[in-house]
mmCIF file of C-alpha atoms in Angstrom:
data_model
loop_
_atom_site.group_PDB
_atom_site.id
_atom_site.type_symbol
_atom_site.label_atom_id
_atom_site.label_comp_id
_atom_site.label_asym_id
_atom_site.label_seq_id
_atom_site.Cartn_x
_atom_site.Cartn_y
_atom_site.Cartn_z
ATOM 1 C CA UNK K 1 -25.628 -23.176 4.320
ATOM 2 C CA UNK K 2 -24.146 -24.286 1.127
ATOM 3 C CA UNK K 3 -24.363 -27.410 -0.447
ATOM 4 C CA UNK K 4 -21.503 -29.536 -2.015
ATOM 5 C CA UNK K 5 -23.578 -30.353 -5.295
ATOM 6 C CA UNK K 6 -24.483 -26.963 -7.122
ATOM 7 C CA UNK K 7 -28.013 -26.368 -9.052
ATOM 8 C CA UNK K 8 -27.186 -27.623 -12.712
ATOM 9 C CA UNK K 9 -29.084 -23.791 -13.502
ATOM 10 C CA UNK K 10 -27.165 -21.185 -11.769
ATOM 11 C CA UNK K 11 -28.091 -17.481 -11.420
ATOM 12 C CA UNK K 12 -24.884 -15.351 -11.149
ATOM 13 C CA UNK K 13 -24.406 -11.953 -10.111
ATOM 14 C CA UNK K 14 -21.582 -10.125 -11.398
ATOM 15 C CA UNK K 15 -19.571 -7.419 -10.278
ATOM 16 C CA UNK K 16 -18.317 -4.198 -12.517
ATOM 17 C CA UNK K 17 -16.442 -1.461 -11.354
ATOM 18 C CA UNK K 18 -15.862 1.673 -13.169
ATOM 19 C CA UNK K 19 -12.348 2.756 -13.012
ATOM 20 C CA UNK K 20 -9.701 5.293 -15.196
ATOM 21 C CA UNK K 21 -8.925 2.984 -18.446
ATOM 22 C CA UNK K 22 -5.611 0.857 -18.071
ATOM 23 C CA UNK K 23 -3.668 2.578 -20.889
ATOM 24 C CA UNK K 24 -4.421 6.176 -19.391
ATOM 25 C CA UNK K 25 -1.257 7.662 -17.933
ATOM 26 C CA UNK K 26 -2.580 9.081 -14.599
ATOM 27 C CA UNK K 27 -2.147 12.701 -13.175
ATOM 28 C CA UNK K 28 -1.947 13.603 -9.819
ATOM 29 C CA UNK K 29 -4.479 16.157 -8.826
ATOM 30 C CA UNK K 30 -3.586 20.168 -7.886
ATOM 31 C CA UNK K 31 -4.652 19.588 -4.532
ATOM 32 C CA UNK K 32 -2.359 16.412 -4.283
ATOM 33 C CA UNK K 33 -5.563 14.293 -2.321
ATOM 34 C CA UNK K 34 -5.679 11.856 -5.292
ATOM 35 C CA UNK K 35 -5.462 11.672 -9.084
ATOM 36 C CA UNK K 36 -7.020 13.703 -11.559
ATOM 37 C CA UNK K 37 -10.760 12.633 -12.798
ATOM 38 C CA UNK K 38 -11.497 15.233 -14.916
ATOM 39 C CA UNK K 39 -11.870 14.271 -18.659
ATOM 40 C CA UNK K 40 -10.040 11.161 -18.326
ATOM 41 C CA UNK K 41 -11.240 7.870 -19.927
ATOM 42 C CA UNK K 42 -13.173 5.962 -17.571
ATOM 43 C CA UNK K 43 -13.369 2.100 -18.412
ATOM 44 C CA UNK K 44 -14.437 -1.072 -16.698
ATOM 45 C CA UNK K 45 -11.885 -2.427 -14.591
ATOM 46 C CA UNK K 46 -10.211 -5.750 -16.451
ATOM 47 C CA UNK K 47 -10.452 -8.045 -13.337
ATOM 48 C CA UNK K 48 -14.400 -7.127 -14.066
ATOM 49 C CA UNK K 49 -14.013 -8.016 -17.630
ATOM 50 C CA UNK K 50 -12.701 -11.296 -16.902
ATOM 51 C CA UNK K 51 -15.405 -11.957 -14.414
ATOM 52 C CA UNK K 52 -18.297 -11.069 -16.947
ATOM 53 C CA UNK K 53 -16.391 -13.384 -19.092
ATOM 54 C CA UNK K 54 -16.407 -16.291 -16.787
ATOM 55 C CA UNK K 55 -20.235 -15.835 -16.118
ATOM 56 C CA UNK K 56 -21.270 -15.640 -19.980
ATOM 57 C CA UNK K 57 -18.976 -18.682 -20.333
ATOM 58 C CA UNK K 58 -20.880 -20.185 -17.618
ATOM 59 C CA UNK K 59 -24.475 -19.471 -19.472
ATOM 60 C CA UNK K 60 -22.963 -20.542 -23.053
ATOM 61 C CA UNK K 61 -21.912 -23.984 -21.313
ATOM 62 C CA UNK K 62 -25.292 -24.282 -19.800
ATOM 63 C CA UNK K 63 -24.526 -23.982 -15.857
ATOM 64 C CA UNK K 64 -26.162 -20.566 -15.432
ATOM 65 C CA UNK K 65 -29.013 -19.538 -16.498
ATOM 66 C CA UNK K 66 -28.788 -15.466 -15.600
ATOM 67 C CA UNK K 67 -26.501 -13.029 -15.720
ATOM 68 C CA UNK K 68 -26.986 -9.802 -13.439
ATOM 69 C CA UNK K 69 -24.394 -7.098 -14.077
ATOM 70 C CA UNK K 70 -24.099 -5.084 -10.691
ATOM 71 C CA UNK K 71 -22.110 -1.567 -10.334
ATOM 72 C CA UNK K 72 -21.580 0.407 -7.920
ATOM 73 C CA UNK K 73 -20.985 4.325 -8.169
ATOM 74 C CA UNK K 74 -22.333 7.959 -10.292
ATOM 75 C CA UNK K 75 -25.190 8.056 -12.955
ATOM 76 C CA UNK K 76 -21.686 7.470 -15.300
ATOM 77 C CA UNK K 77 -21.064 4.108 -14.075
ATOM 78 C CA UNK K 78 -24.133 2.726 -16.427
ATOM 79 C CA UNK K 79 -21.835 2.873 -19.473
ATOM 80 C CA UNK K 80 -19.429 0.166 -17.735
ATOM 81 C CA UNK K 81 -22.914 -1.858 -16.764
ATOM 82 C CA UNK K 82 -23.937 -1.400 -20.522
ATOM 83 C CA UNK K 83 -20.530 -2.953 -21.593
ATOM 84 C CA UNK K 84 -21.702 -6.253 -19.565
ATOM 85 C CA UNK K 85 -24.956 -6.416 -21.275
ATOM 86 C CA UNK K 86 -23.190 -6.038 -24.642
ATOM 87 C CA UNK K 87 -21.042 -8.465 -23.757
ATOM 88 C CA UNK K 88 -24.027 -10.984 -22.749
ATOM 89 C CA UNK K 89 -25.142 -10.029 -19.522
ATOM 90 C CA UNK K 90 -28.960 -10.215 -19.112
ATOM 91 C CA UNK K 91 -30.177 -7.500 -17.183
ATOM 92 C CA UNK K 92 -28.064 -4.655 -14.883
ATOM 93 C CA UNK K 93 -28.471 -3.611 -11.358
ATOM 94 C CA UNK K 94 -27.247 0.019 -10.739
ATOM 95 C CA UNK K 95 -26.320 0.906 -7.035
ATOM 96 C CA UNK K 96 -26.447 4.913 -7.268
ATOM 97 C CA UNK K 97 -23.377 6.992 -5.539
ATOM 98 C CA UNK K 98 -21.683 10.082 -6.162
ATOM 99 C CA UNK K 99 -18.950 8.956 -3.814
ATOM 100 C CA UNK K 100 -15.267 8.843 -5.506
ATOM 101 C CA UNK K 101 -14.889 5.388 -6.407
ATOM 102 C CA UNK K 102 -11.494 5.413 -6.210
ATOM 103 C CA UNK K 103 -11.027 7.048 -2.709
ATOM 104 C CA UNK K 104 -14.369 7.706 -0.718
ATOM 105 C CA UNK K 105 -15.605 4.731 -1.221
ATOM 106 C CA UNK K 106 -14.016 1.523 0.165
ATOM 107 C CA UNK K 107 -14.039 -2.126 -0.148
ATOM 108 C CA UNK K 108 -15.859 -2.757 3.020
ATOM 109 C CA UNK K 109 -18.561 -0.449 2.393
ATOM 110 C CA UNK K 110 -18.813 -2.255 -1.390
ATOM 111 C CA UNK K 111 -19.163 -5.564 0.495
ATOM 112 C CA UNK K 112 -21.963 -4.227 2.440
ATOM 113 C CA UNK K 113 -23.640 -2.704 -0.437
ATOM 114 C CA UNK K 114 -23.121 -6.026 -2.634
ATOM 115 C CA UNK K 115 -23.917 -7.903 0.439
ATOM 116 C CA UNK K 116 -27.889 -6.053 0.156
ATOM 117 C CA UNK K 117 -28.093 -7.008 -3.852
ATOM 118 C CA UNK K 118 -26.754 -10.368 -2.944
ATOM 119 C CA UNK K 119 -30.022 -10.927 -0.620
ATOM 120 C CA UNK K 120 -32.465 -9.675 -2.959
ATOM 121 C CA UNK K 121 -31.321 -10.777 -6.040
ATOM 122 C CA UNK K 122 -30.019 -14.628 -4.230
ATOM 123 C CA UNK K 123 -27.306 -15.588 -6.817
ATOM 124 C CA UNK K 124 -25.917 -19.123 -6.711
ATOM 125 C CA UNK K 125 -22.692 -17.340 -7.399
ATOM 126 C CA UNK K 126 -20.992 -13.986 -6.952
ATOM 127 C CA UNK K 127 -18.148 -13.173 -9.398
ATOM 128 C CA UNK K 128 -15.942 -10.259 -9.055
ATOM 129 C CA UNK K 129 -12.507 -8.628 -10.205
ATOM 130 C CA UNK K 130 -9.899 -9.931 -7.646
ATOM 131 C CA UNK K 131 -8.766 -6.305 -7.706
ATOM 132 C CA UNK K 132 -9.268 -3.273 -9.283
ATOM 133 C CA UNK K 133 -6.721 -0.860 -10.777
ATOM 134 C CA UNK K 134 -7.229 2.044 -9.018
ATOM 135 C CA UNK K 135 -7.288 1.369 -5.122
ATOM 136 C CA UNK K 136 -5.673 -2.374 -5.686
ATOM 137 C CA UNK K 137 -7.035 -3.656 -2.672
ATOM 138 C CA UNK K 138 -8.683 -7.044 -3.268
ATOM 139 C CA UNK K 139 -10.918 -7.273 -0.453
ATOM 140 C CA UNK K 140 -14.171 -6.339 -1.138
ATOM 141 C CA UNK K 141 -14.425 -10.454 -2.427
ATOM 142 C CA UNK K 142 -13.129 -12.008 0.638
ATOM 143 C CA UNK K 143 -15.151 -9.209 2.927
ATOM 144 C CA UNK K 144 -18.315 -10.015 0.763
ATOM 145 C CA UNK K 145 -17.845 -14.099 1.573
ATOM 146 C CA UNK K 146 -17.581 -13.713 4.955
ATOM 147 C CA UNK K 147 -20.596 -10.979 5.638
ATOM 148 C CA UNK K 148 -22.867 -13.939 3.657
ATOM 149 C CA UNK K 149 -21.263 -16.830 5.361
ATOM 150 C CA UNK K 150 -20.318 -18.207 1.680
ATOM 151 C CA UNK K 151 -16.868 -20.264 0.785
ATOM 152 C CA UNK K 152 -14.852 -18.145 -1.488
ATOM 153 C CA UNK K 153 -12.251 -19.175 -4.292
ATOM 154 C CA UNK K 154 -10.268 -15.914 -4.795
ATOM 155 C CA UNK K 155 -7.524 -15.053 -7.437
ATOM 156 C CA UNK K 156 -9.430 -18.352 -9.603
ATOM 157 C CA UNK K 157 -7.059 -18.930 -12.821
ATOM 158 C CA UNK K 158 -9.449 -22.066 -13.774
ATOM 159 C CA UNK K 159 -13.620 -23.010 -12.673
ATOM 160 C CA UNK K 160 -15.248 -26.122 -13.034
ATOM 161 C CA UNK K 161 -18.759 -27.079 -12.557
ATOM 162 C CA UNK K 162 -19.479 -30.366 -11.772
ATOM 163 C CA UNK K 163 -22.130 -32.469 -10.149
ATOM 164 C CA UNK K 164 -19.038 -32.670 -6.966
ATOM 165 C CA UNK K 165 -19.293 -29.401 -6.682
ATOM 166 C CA UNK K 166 -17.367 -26.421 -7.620
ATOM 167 C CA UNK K 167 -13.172 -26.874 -8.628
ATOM 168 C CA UNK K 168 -11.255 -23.812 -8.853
ATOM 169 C CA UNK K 169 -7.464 -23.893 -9.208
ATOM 170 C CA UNK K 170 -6.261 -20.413 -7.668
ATOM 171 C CA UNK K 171 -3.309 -18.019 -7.558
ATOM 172 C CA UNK K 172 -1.070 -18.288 -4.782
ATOM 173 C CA UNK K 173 2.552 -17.005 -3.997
ATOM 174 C CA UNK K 174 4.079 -20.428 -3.732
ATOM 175 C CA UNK K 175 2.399 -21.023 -7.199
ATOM 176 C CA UNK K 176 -1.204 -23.013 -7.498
ATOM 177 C CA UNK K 177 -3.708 -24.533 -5.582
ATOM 178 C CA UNK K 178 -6.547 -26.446 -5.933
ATOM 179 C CA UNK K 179 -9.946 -26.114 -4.061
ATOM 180 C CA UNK K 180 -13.271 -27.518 -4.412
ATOM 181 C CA UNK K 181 -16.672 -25.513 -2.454
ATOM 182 C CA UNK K 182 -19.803 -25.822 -2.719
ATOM 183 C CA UNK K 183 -22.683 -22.811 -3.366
ATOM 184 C CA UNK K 184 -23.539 -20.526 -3.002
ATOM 185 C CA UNK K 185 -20.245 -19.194 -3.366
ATOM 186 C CA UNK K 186 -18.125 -16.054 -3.918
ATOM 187 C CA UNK K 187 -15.321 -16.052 -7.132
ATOM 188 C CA UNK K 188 -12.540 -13.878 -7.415
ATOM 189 C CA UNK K 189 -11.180 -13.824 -11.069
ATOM 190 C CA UNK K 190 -7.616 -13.649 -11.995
ATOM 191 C CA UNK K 191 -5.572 -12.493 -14.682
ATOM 192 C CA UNK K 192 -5.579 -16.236 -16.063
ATOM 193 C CA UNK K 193 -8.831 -17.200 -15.880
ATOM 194 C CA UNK K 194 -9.926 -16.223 -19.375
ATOM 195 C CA UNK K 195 -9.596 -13.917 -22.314
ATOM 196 C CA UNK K 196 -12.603 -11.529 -22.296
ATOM 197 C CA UNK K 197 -13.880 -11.225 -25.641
ATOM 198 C CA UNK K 198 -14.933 -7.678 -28.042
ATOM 199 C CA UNK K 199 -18.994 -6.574 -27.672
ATOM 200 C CA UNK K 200 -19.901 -6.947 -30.917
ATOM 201 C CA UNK K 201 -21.880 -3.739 -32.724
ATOM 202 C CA UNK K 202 -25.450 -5.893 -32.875
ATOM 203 C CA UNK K 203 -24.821 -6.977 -28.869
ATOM 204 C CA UNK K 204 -23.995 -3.017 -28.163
ATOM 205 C CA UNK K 205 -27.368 -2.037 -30.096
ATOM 206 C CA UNK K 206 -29.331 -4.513 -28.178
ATOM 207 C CA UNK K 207 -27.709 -3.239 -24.816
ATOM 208 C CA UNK K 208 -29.535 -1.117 -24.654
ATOM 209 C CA UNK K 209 -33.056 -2.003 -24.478
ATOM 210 C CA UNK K 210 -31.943 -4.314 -22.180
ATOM 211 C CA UNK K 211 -33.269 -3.388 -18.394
ATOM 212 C CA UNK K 212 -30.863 -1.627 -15.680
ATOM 213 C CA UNK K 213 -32.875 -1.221 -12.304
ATOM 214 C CA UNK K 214 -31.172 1.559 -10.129
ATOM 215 C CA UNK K 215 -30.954 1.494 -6.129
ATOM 216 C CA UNK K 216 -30.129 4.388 -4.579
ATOM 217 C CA UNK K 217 -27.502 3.425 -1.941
ATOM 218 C CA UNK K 218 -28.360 5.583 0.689
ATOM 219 C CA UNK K 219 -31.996 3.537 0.760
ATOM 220 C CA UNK K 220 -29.722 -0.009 1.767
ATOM 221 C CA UNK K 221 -29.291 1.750 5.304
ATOM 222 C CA UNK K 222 -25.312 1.407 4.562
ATOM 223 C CA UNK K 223 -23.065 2.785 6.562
ATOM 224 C CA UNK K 224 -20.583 3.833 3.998
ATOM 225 C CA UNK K 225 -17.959 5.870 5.626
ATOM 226 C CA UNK K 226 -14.731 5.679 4.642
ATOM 227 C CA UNK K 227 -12.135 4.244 7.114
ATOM 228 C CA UNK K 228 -8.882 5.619 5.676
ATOM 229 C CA UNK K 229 -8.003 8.950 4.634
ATOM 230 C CA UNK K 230 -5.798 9.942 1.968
ATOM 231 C CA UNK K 231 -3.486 13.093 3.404
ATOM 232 C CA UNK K 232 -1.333 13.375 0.418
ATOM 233 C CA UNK K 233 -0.711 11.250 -2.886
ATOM 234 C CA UNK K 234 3.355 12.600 -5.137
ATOM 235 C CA UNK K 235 4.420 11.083 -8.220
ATOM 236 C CA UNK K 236 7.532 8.942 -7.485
ATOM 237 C CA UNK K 237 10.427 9.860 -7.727
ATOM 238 C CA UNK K 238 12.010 10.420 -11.210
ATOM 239 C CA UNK K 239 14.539 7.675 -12.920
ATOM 240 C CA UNK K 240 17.463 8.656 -14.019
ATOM 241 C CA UNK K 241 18.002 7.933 -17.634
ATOM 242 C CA UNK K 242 19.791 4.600 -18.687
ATOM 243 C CA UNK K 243 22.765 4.691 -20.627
ATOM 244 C CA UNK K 244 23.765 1.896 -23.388
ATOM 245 C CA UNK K 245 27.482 1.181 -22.759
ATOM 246 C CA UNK K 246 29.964 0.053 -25.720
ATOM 247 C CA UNK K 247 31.095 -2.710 -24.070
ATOM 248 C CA UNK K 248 31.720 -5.471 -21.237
ATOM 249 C CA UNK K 249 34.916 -3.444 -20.417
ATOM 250 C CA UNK K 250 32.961 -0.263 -20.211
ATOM 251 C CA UNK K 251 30.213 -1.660 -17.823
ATOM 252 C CA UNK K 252 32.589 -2.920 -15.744
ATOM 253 C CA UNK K 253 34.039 0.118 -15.145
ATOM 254 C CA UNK K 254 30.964 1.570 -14.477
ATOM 255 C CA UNK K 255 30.128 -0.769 -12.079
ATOM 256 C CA UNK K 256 33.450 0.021 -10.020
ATOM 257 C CA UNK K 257 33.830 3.512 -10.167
ATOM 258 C CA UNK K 258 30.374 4.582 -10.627
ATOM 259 C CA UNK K 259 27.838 2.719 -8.802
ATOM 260 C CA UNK K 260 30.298 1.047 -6.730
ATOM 261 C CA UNK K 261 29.281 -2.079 -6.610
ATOM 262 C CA UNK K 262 31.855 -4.418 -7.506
ATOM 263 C CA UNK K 263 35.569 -4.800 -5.803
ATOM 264 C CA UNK K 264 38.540 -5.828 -7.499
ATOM 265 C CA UNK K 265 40.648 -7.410 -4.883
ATOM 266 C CA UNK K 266 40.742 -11.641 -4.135
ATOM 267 C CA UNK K 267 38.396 -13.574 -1.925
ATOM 268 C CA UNK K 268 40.120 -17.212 -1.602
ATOM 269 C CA UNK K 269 38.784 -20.137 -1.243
ATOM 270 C CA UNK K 270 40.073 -23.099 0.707
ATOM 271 C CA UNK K 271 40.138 -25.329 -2.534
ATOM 272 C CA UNK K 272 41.409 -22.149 -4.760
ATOM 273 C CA UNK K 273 44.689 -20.442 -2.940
ATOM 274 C CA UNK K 274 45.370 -18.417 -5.284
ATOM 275 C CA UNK K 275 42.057 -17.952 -6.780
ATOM 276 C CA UNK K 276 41.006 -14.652 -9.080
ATOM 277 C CA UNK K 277 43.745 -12.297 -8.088
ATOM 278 C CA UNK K 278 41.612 -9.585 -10.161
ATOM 279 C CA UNK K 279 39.232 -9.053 -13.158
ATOM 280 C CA UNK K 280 40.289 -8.840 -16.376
ATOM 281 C CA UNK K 281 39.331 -5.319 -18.091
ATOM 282 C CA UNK K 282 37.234 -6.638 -20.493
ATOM 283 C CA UNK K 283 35.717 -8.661 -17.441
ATOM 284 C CA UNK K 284 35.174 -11.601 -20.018
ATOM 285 C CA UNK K 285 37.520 -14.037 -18.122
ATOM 286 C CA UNK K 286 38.441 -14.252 -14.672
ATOM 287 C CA UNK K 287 41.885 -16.887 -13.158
ATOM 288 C CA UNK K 288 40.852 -19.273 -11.111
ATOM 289 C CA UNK K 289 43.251 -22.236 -9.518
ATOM 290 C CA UNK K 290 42.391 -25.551 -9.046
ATOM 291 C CA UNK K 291 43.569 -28.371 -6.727
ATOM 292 C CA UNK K 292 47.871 -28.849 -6.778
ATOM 293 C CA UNK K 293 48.229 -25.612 -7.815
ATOM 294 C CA UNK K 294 47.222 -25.672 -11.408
ATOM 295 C CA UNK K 295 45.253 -22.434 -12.997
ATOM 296 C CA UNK K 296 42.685 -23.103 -15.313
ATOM 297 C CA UNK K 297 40.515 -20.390 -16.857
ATOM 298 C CA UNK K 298 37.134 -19.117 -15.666
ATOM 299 C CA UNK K 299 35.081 -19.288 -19.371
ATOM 300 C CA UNK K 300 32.670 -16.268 -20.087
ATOM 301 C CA UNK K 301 29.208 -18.018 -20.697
ATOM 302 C CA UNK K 302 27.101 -15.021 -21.174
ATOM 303 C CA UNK K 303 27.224 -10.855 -22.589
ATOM 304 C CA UNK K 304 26.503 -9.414 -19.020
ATOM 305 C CA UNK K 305 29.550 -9.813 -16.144
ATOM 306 C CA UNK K 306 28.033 -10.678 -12.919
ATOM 307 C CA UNK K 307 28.114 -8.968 -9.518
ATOM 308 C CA UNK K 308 27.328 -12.489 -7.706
ATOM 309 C CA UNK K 309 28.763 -15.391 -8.635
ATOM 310 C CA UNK K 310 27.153 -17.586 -5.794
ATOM 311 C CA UNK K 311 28.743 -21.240 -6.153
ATOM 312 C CA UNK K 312 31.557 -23.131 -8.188
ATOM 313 C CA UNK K 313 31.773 -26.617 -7.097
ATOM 314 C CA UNK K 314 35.337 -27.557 -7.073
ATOM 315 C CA UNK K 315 34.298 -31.212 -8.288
ATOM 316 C CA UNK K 316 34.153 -31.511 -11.995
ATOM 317 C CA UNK K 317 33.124 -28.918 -14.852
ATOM 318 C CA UNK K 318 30.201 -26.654 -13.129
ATOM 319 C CA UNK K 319 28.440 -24.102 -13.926
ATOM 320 C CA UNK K 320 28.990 -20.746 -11.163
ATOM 321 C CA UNK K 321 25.187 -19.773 -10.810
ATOM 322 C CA UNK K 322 25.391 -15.920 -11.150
ATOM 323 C CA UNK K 323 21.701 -13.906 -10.487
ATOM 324 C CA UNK K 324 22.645 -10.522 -10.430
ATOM 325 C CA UNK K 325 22.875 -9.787 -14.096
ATOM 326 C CA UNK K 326 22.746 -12.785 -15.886
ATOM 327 C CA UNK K 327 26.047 -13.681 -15.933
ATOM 328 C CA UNK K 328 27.721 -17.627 -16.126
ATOM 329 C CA UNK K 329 31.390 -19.408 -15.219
ATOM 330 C CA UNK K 330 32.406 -22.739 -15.797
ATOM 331 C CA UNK K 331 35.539 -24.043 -14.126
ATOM 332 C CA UNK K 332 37.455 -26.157 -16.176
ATOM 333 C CA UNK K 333 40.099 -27.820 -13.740
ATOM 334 C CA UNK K 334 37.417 -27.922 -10.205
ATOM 335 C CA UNK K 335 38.488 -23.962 -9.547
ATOM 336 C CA UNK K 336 36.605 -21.991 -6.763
ATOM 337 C CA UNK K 337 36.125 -18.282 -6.688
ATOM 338 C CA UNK K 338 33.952 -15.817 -5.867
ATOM 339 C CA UNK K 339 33.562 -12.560 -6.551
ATOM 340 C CA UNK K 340 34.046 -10.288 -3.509
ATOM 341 C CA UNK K 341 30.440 -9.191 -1.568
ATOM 342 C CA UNK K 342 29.431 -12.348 -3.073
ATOM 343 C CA UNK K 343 26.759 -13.844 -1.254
ATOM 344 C CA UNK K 344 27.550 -17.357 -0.562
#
């Protein structure tokens, strides 16, 4: 079970993945069944950084007490575990695969794996990436939580440790939440969670006395078999190039002719009959009518003409809210117009 107040000493167990470093410009391999390995710069993954981070934060604020740096993959992967330790982890724990990390091997059959260490070593807390870079599946955190029967905070942005327990404030799509668990627990860390900091040359030297047991994973009794198969991996499709255009007048005419996406003829409104007959060709201003009749002029408020002007209200000076490229009217006499295709 967990409990709602955590141990004011924590032991944490880390996660580091070895992945291709993020400023490597991948290649996809001959046989097109993934991308290319071979003499590539192999890094840990950042979501791992940040989570080492969070735990060495952790010990230099005096809530843990250990740090255990745990990776998962070929003899290879003990230069991303050594990276930890420089950065302040205490010891290592090296789970021994030659399985592709990127493709053979799979978040549930991490999660099982992790789930083994997890029982011998008996953290307080689990940290890991959210995510890694390579398969960008975030779920070998959730899958870990529920295999132990822990809470979970994934995609954290902020941790505290108090005496009510643990507070994370996490990532969602409808913006942040709030949470508060108990331990043990399972952490995912997100982009915003912290800065991870530069192993300094003395913390690299003493790296590497420090201890790194290895577990051969086919001793956990593991079944590790992947569940998906990858059949064929292409580079996207190629852009076509941009093109920098002289002026408004000129992307408007590009717009028209070229990628068809604007029309020239009126859309009336009920408060606007005789509303924006047509655009002028440098698509700067636009005529709009108000109420009795009157015309008043449609003022260019940014460098960009819009596709979608969505609203004018015909009450007062507003503002026409355009989203498509940036792109602002303000009605001087209550005028109403809309570009046609507009969505309303």
């Amino acid at each position: 079970g967990t409990s709602p107040h955590p141990p004011s000493k924590m032991k944490v167990l880390v996660g580091v993945k070895r992945v291709i470093d993020y400023a490597v410009k991948v290649r996809i391999a001959a046989d097109k069944k993934g991308v290319e390995l071979a003499n590539v710069k192999m890094s840990m993954n950042p979501f791992c950084e940040i989570a080492v981070e969070e735990a060495i934060r952790m010990k230099e604020g005096k809530t843990a007490t250990e740090i255990v740096a745990v990776s998962v993959g070929p003899k290879n992967a003990q230069e991303q575990i050594r990276t930890a330790l420089a950065m302040g982890a205490d010891r290592g724990v090296h789970v021994t695969t030659d399985m592709r990390l990127d493709q053979e091997l799979q978040p549930l059959a991490v999660a099982k794996l992790l789930k083994e260490i997890v029982e011998k070593e008996a953290p307080d807390v689990v940290l890991l990436g959210k995510q890694s870079i390579d398969g960008d599946c975030a779920q070998t955190g959730p899958m870990l939580a529920a295999m132990l029967g822990w809470p979970q905070a994934t995609m954290a942005s902020e941790l505290t440790f108090a005496d009510g327990g643990v507070t994370a404030e996490r990532e969602t799509d409808n913006g942040t939440e709030v949470i508060q668990v108990g331990t043990p627990l399972v952490v995912t860390a997100d982009l915003r969670l912290n800065e991870p900091r530069y192993a300094k040359l003395p913390n690299i030297m003493k790296a590497k006395k420090k201890k790194i047991e290895a577990i051969d994973a086919a001793s956990l009794g593991v079944d590790l078999s992947p569940r998906i198969e990858v059949v064929e991996m292409n580079d996207p499709p190629t852009r076509a190039a941009g093109i920098v255009v002289e002026d408004v007048t000129a992307l408007v005419d590009k717009l028209k002719n070229e990628a068809s996406v604007i029309a020239l003829s009126a859309v009336f409104s009920p408060h606007a009959p005789t509303c924006m007959p047509s655009l002028s060709p440098d698509a700067a201003l636009a005529i709009c009518s108000g109420g009795g009749g009157t015309r008043d002029t449609c003022t260019k408020r940014a460098v960009v003409f819009s596709v979608a002007i969505r609203t004018c209200s015909p009450l007062g000076r507003e503002v026409c809210v355009a989203e498509d490229f940036g792109m602002g009217f303000g009605t001087e006499g209550g005028g109403v117009g809309r570009v046609p295709g507009a969505v309303s």
